Short mmCIF file of N, CA and C in Angstrom, two decimals:
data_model
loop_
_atom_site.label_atom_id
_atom_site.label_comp_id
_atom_site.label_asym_id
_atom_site.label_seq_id
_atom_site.Cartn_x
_atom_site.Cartn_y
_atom_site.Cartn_z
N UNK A 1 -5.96 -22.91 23.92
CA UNK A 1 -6.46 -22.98 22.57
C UNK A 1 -7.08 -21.63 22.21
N UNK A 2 -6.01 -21.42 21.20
CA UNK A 2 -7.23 -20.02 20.94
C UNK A 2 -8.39 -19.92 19.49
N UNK A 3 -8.98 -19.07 19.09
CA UNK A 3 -10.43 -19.21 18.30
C UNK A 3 -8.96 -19.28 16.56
N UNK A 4 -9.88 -20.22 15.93
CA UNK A 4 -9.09 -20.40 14.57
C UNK A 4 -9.15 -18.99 13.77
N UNK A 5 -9.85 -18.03 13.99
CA UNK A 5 -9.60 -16.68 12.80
C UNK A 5 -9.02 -15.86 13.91
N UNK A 6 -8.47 -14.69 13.71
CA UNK A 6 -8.16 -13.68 14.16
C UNK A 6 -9.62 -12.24 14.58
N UNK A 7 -9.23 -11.67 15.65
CA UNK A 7 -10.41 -11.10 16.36
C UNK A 7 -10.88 -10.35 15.17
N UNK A 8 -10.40 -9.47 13.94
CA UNK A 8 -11.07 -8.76 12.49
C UNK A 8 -11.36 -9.58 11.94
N UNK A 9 -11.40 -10.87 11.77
CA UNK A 9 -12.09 -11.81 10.71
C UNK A 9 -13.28 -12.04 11.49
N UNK A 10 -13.56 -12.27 13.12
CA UNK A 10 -14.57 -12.12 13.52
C UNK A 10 -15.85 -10.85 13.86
N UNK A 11 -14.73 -9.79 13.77
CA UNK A 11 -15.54 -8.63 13.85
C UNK A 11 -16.05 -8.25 12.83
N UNK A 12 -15.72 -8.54 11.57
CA UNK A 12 -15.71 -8.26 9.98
C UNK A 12 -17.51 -8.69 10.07
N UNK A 13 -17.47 -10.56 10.22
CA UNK A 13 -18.62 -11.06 10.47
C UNK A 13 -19.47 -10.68 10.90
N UNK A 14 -19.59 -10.34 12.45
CA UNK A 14 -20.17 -9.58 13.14
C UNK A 14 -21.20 -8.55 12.30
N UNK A 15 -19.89 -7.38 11.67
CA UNK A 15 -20.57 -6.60 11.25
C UNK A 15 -21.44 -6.87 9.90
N UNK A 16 -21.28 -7.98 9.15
CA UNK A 16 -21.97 -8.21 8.11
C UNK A 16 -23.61 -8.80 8.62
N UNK A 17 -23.55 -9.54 9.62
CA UNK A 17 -24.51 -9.72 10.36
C UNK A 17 -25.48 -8.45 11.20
N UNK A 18 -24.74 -7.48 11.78
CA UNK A 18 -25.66 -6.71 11.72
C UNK A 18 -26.02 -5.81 10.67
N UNK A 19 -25.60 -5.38 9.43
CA UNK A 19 -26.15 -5.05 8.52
C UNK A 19 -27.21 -5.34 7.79
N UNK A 20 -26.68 -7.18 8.19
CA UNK A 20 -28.34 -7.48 7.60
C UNK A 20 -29.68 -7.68 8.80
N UNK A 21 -29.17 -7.37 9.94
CA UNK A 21 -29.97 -7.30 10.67
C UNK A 21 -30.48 -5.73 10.22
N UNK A 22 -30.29 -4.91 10.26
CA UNK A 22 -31.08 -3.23 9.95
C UNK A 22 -31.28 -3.54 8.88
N UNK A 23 -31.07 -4.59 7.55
CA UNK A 23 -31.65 -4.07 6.68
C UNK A 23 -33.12 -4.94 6.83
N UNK A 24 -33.17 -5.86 7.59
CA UNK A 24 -34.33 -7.18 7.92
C UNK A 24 -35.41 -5.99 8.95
N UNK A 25 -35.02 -5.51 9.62
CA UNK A 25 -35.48 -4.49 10.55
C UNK A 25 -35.49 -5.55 12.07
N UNK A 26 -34.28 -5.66 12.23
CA UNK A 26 -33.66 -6.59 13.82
C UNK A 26 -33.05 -5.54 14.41
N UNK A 27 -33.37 -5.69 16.01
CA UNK A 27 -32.88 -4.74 16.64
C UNK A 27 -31.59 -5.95 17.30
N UNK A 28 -32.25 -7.21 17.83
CA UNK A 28 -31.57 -8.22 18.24
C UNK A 28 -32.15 -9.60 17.68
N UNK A 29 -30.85 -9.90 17.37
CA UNK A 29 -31.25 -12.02 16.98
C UNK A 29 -30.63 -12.80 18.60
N UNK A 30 -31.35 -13.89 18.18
CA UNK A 30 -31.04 -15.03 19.30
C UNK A 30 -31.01 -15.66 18.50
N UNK A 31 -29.70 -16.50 18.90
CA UNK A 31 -28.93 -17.29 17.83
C UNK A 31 -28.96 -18.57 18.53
N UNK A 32 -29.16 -19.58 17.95
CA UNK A 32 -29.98 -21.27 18.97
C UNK A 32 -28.67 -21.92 17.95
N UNK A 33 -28.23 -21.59 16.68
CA UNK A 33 -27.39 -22.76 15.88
C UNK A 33 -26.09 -22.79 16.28
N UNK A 34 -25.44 -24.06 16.81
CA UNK A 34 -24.16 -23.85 17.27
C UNK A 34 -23.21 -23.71 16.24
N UNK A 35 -23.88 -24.19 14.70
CA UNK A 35 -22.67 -23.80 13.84
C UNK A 35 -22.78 -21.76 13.50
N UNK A 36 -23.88 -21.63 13.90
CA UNK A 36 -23.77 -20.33 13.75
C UNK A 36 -23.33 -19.07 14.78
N UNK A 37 -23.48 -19.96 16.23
CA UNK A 37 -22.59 -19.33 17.36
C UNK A 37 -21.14 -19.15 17.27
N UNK A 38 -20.56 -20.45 17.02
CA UNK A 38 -19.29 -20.55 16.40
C UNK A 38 -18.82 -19.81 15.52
N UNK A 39 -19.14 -19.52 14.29
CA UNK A 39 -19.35 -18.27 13.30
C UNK A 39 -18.88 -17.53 13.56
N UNK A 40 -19.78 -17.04 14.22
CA UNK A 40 -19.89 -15.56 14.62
C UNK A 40 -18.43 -15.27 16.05
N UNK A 41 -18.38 -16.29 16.94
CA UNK A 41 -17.60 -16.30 18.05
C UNK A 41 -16.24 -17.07 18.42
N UNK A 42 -16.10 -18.27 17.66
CA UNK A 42 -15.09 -19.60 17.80
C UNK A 42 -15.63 -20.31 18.58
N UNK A 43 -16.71 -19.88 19.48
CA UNK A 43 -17.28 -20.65 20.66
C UNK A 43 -17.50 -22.03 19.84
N UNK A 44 -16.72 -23.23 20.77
CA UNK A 44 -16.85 -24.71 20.56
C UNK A 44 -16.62 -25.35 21.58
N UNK A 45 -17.80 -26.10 21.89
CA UNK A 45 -18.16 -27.28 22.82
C UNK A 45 -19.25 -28.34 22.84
N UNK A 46 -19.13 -28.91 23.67
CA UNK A 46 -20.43 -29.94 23.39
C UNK A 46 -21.08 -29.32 24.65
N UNK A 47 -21.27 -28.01 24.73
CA UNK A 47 -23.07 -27.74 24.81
C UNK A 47 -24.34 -27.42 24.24
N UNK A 48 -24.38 -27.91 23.63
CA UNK A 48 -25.50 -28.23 22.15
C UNK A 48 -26.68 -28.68 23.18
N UNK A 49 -25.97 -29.66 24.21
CA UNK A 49 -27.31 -30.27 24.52
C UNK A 49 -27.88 -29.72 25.98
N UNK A 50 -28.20 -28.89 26.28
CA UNK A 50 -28.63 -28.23 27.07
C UNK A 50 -28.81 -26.21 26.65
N UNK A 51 -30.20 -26.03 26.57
CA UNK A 51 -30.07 -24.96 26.45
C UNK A 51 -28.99 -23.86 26.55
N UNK A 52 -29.12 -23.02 25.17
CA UNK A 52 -27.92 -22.04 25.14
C UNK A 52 -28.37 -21.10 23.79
N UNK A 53 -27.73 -20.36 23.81
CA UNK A 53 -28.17 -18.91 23.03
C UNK A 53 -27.21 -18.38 22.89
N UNK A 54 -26.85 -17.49 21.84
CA UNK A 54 -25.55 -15.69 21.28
C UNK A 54 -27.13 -15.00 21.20
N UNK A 55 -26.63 -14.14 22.16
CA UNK A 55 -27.11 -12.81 21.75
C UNK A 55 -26.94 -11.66 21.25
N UNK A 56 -27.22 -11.01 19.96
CA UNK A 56 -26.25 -10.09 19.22
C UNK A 56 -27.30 -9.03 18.81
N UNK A 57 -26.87 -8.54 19.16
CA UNK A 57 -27.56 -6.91 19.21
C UNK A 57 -26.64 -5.85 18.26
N UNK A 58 -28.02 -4.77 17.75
CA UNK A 58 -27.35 -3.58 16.93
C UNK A 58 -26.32 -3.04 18.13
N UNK A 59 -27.28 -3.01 19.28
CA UNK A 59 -26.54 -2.18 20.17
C UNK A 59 -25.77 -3.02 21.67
N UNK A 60 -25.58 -4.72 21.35
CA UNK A 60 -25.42 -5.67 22.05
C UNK A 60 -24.21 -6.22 21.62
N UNK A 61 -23.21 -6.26 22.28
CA UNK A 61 -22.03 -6.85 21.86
C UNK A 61 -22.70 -8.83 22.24
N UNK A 62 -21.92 -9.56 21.40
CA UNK A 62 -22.40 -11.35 21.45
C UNK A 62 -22.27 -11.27 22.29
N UNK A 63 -23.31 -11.88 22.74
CA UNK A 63 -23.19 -12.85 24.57
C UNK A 63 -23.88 -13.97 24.23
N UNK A 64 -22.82 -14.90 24.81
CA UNK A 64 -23.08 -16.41 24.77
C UNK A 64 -23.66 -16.20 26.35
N UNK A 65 -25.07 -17.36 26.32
CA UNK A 65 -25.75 -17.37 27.50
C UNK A 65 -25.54 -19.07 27.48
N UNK A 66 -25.53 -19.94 28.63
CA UNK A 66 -25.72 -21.25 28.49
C UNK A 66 -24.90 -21.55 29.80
N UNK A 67 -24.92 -23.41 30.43
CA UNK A 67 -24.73 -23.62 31.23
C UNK A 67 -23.37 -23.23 31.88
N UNK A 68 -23.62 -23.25 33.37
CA UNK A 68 -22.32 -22.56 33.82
C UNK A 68 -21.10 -23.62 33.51
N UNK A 69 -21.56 -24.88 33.55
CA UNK A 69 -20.37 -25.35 33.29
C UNK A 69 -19.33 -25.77 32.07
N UNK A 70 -20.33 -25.36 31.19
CA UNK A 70 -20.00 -24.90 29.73
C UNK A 70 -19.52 -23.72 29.41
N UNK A 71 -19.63 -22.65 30.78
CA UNK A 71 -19.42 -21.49 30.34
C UNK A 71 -17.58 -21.28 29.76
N UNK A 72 -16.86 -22.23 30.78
CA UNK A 72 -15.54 -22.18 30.57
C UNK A 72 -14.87 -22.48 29.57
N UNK A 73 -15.38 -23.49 28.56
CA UNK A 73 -14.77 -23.00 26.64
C UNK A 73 -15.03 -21.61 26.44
N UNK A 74 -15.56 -20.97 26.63
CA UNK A 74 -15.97 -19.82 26.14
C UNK A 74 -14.25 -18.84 26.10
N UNK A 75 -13.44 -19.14 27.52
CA UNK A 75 -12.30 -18.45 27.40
C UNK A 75 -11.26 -19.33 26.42
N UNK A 76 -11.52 -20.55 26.10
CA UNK A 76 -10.15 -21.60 25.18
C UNK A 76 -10.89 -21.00 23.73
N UNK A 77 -11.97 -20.56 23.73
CA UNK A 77 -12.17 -20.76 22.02
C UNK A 77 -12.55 -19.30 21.82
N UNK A 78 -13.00 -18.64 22.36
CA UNK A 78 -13.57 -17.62 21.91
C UNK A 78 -12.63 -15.83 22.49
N UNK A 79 -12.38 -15.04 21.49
CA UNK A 79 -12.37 -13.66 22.31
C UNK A 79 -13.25 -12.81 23.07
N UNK A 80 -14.25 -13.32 23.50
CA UNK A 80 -15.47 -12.61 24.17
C UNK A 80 -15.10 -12.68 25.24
N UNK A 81 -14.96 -11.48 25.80
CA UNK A 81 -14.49 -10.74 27.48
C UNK A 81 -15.43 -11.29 28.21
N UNK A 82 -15.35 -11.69 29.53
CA UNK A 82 -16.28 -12.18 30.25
C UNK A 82 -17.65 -11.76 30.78
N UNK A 83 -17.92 -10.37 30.71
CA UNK A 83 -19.26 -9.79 30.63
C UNK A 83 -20.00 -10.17 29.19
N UNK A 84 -18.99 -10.63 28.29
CA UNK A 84 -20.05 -11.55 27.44
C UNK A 84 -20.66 -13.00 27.20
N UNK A 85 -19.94 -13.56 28.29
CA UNK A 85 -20.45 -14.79 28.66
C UNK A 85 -20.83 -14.88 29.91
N UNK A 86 -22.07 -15.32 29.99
CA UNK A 86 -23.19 -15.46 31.19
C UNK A 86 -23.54 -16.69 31.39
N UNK A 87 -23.22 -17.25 32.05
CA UNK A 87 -23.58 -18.46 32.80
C UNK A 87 -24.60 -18.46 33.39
N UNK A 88 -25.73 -19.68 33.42
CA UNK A 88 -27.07 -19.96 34.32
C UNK A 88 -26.82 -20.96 34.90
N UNK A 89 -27.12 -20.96 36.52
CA UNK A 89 -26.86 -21.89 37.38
C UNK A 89 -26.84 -23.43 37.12
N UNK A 90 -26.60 -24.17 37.56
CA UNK A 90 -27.13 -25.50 37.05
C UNK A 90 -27.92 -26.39 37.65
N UNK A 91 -28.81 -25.88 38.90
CA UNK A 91 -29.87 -26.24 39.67
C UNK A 91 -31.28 -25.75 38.26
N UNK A 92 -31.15 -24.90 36.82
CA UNK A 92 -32.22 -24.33 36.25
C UNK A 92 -32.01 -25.64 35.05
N UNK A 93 -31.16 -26.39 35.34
CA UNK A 93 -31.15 -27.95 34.25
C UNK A 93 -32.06 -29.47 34.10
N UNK A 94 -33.06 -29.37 33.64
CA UNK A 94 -33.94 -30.47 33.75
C UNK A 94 -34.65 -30.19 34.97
N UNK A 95 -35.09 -29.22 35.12
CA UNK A 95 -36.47 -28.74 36.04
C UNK A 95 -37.54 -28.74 35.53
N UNK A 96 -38.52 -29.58 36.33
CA UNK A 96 -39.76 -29.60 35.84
C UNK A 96 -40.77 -28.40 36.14
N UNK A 97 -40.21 -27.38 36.97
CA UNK A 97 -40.92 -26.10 37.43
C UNK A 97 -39.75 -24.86 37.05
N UNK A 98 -38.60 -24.77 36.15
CA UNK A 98 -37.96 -23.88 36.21
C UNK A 98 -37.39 -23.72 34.66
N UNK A 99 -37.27 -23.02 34.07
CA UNK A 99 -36.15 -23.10 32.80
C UNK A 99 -35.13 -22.06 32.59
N UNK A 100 -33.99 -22.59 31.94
CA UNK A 100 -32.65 -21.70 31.75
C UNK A 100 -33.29 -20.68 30.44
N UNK A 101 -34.00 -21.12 30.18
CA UNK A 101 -34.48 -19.50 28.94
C UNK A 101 -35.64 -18.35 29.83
N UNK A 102 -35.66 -18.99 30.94
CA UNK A 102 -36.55 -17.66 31.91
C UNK A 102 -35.67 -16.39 32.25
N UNK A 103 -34.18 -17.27 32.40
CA UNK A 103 -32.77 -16.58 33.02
C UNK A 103 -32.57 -15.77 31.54
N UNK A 104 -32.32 -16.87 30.88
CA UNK A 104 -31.53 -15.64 29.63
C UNK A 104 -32.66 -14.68 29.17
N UNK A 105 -33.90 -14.90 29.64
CA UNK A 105 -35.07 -13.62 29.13
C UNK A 105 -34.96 -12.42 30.22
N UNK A 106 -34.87 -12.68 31.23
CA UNK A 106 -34.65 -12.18 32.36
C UNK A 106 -33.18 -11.24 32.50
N UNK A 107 -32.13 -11.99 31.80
CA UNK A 107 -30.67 -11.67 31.31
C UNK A 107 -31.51 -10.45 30.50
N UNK A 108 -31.84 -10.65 29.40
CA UNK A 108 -32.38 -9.81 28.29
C UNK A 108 -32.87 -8.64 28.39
N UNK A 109 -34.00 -8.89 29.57
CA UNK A 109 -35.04 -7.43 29.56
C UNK A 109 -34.22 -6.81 30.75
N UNK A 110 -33.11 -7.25 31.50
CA UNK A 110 -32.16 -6.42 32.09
C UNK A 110 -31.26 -5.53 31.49
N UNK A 111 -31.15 -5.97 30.14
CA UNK A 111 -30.10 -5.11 29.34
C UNK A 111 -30.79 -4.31 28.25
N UNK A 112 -32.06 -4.57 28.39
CA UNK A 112 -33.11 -3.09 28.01
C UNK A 112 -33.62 -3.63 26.21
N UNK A 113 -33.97 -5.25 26.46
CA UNK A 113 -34.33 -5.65 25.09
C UNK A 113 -35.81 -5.67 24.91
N UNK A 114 -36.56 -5.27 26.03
CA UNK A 114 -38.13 -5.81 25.69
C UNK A 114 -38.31 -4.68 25.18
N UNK A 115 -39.46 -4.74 24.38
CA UNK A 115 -39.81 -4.04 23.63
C UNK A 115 -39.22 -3.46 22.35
N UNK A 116 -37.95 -4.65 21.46
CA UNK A 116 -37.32 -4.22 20.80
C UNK A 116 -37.68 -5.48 20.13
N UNK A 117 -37.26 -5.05 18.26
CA UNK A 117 -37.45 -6.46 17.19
C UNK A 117 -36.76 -7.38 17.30
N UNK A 118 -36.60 -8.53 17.76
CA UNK A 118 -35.89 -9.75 18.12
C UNK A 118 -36.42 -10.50 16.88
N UNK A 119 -35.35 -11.12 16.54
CA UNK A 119 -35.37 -12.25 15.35
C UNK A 119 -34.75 -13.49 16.56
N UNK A 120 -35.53 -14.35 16.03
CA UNK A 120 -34.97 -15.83 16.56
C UNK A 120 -34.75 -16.96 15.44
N UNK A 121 -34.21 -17.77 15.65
CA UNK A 121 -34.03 -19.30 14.14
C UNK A 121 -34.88 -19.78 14.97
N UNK A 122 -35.66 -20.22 13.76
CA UNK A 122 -37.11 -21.23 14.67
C UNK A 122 -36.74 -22.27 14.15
N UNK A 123 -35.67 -22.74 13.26
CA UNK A 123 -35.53 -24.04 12.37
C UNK A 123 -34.37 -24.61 12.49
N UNK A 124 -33.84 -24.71 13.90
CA UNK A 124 -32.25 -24.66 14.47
C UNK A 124 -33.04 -25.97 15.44
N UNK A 125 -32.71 -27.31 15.45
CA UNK A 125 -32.56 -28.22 16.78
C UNK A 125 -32.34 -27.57 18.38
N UNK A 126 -31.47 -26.94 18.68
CA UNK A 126 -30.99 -26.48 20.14
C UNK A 126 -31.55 -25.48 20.32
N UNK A 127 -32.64 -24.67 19.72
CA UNK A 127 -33.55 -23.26 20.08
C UNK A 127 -35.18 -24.01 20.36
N UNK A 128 -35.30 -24.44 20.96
CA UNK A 128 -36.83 -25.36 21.22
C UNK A 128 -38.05 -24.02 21.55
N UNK A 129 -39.40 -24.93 20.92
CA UNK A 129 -40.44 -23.85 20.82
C UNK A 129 -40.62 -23.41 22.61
N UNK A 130 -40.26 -24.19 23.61
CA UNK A 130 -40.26 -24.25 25.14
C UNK A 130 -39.62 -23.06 25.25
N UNK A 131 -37.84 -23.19 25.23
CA UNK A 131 -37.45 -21.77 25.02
C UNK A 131 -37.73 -20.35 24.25
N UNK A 132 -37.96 -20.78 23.21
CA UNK A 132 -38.59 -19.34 22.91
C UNK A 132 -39.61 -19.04 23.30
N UNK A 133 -40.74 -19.84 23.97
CA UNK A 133 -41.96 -19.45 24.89
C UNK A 133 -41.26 -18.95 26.26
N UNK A 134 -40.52 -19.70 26.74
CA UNK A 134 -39.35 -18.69 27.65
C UNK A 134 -39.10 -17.42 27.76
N UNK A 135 -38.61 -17.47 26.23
CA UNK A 135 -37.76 -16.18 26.25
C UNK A 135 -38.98 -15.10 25.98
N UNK A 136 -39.89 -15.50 25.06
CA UNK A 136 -40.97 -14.43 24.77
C UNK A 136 -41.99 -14.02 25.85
N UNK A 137 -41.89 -14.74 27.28
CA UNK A 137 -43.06 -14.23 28.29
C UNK A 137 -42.23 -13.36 29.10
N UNK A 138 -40.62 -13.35 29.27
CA UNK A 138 -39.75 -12.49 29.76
C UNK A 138 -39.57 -11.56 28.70
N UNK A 139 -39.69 -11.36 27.98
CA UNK A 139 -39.63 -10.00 27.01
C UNK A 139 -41.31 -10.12 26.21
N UNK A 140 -42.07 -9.59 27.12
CA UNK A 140 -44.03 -9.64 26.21
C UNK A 140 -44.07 -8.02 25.71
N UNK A 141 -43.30 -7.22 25.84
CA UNK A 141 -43.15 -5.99 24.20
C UNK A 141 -42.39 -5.98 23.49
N UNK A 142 -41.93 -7.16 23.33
CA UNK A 142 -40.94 -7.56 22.22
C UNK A 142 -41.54 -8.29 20.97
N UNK A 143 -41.60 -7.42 19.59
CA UNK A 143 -42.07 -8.08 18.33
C UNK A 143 -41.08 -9.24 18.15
N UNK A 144 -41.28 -10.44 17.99
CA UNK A 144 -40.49 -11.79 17.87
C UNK A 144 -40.81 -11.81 16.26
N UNK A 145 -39.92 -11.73 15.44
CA UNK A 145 -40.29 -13.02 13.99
C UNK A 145 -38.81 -13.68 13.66
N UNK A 146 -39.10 -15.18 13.28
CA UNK A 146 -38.38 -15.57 13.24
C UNK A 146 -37.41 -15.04 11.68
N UNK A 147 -36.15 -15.17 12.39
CA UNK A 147 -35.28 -14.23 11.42
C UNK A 147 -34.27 -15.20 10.44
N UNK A 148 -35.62 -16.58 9.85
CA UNK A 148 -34.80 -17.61 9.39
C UNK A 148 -33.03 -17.69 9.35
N UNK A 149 -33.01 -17.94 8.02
CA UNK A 149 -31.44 -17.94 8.06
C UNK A 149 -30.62 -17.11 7.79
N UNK A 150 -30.60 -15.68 8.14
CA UNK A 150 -29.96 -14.69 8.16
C UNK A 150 -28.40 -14.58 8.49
N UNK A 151 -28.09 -15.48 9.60
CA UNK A 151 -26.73 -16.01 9.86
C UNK A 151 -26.35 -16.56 8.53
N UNK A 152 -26.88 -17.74 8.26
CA UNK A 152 -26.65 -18.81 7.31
C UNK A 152 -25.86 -18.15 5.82
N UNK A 153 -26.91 -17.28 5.32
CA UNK A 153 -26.54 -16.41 4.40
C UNK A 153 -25.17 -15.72 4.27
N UNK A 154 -24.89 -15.36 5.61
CA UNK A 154 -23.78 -14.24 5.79
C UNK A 154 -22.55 -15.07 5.69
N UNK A 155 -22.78 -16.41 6.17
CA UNK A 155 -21.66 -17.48 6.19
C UNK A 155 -21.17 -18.11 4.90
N UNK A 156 -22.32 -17.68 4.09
CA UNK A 156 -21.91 -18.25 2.42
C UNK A 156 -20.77 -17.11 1.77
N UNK A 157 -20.65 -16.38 1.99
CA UNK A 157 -19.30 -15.85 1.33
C UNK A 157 -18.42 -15.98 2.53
N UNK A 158 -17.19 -16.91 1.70
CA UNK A 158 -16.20 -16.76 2.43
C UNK A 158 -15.07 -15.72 2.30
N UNK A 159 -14.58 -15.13 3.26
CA UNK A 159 -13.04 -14.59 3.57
C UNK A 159 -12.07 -15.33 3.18
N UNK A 160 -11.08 -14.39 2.70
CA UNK A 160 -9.60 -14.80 2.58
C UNK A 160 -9.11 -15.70 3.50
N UNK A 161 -9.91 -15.40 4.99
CA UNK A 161 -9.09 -16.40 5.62
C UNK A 161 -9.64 -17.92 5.83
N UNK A 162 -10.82 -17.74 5.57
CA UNK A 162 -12.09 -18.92 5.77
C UNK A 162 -11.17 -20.41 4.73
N UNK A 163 -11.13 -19.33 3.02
CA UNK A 163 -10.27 -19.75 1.87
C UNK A 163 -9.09 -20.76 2.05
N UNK A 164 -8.44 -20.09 3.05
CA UNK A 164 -6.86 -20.51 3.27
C UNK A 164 -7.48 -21.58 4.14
N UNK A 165 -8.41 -21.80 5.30
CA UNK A 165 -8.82 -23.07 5.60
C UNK A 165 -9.45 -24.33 5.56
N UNK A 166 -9.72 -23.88 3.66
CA UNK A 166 -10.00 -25.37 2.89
C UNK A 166 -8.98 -26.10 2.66
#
């Protein structure tokens, strides 16, 4: 199965998204909405219900972070090369002493995000205030504001090709 737009209808996106990220002053969003992961990626599955994140950076190509065993739609739906999908073990699932947003913060300040403007959706179901307390004690010089619906926006004009799929 491959992703329903072609890889320029997704990159097109992409780039409209980070535009309005520099003009918001985002260095990186964390993206918690699966209709807005999808968006941006084709990524489709039913892992909604277990922590998961796109990470999209000025200077960050998307990376879908989320369970490993979810990680494998990532090749049926999406064009994202496999250094953009990161899998977290699945011993870090319903731990009462461990969480999968320690990993993807940990993922994060490895690829040189702390201390940079991170926007998060605070008003997305699957981004919980747990995880972003997660993600914000693994990145603590990182300005966090939530970067409401900035995705959302970008998704209201549709493409020619979006068009042809009404």
């Amino acid at each position: 199965m491959a992703p329903p737009f072609s890889r320029e209808e997704y990159a097109d996106r992409l780039l409209r998204v980070r535009k309005s990220m520099e003009t918001k002053g985002f260095d990186v969003l964390v993206i918690g909405d699966p209709a807005n992961v999808n968006w941006l990626t084709g990524y489709d599955a039913w892992s909604f219900y277990t922590p998961q994140i796109m990470v999209v950076g000025l200077e960050c190509d998307p990376t879908w972070i989320g369970r490993e065993m979810d990680a494998g739609a990532a090749a049926f739906t999406t064009y994202l090369p496999e250094a953009q999908v990161v899998p977290f073990a699945e011993d870090l699932v319903q731990q009462p002493d461990k969480h999968p947003a320690q990993f993807m913060g940990d993922w994060m300040y490895a690829k040189g995000m702390n201390g940079k403007r991170i926007g998060y959706e605070s008003d997305v179901y699957y981004l919980t205030p747990a995880e972003v307390d997660h993600l914000k004690s693994s990145l603590p010089d990182s300005k966090w504001t939530d970067c409401g619906v900035l995705v959302n926006w970008q998704r209201l004009t549709k493409s020619p090709a979006e068009i042809m799929m009404l």
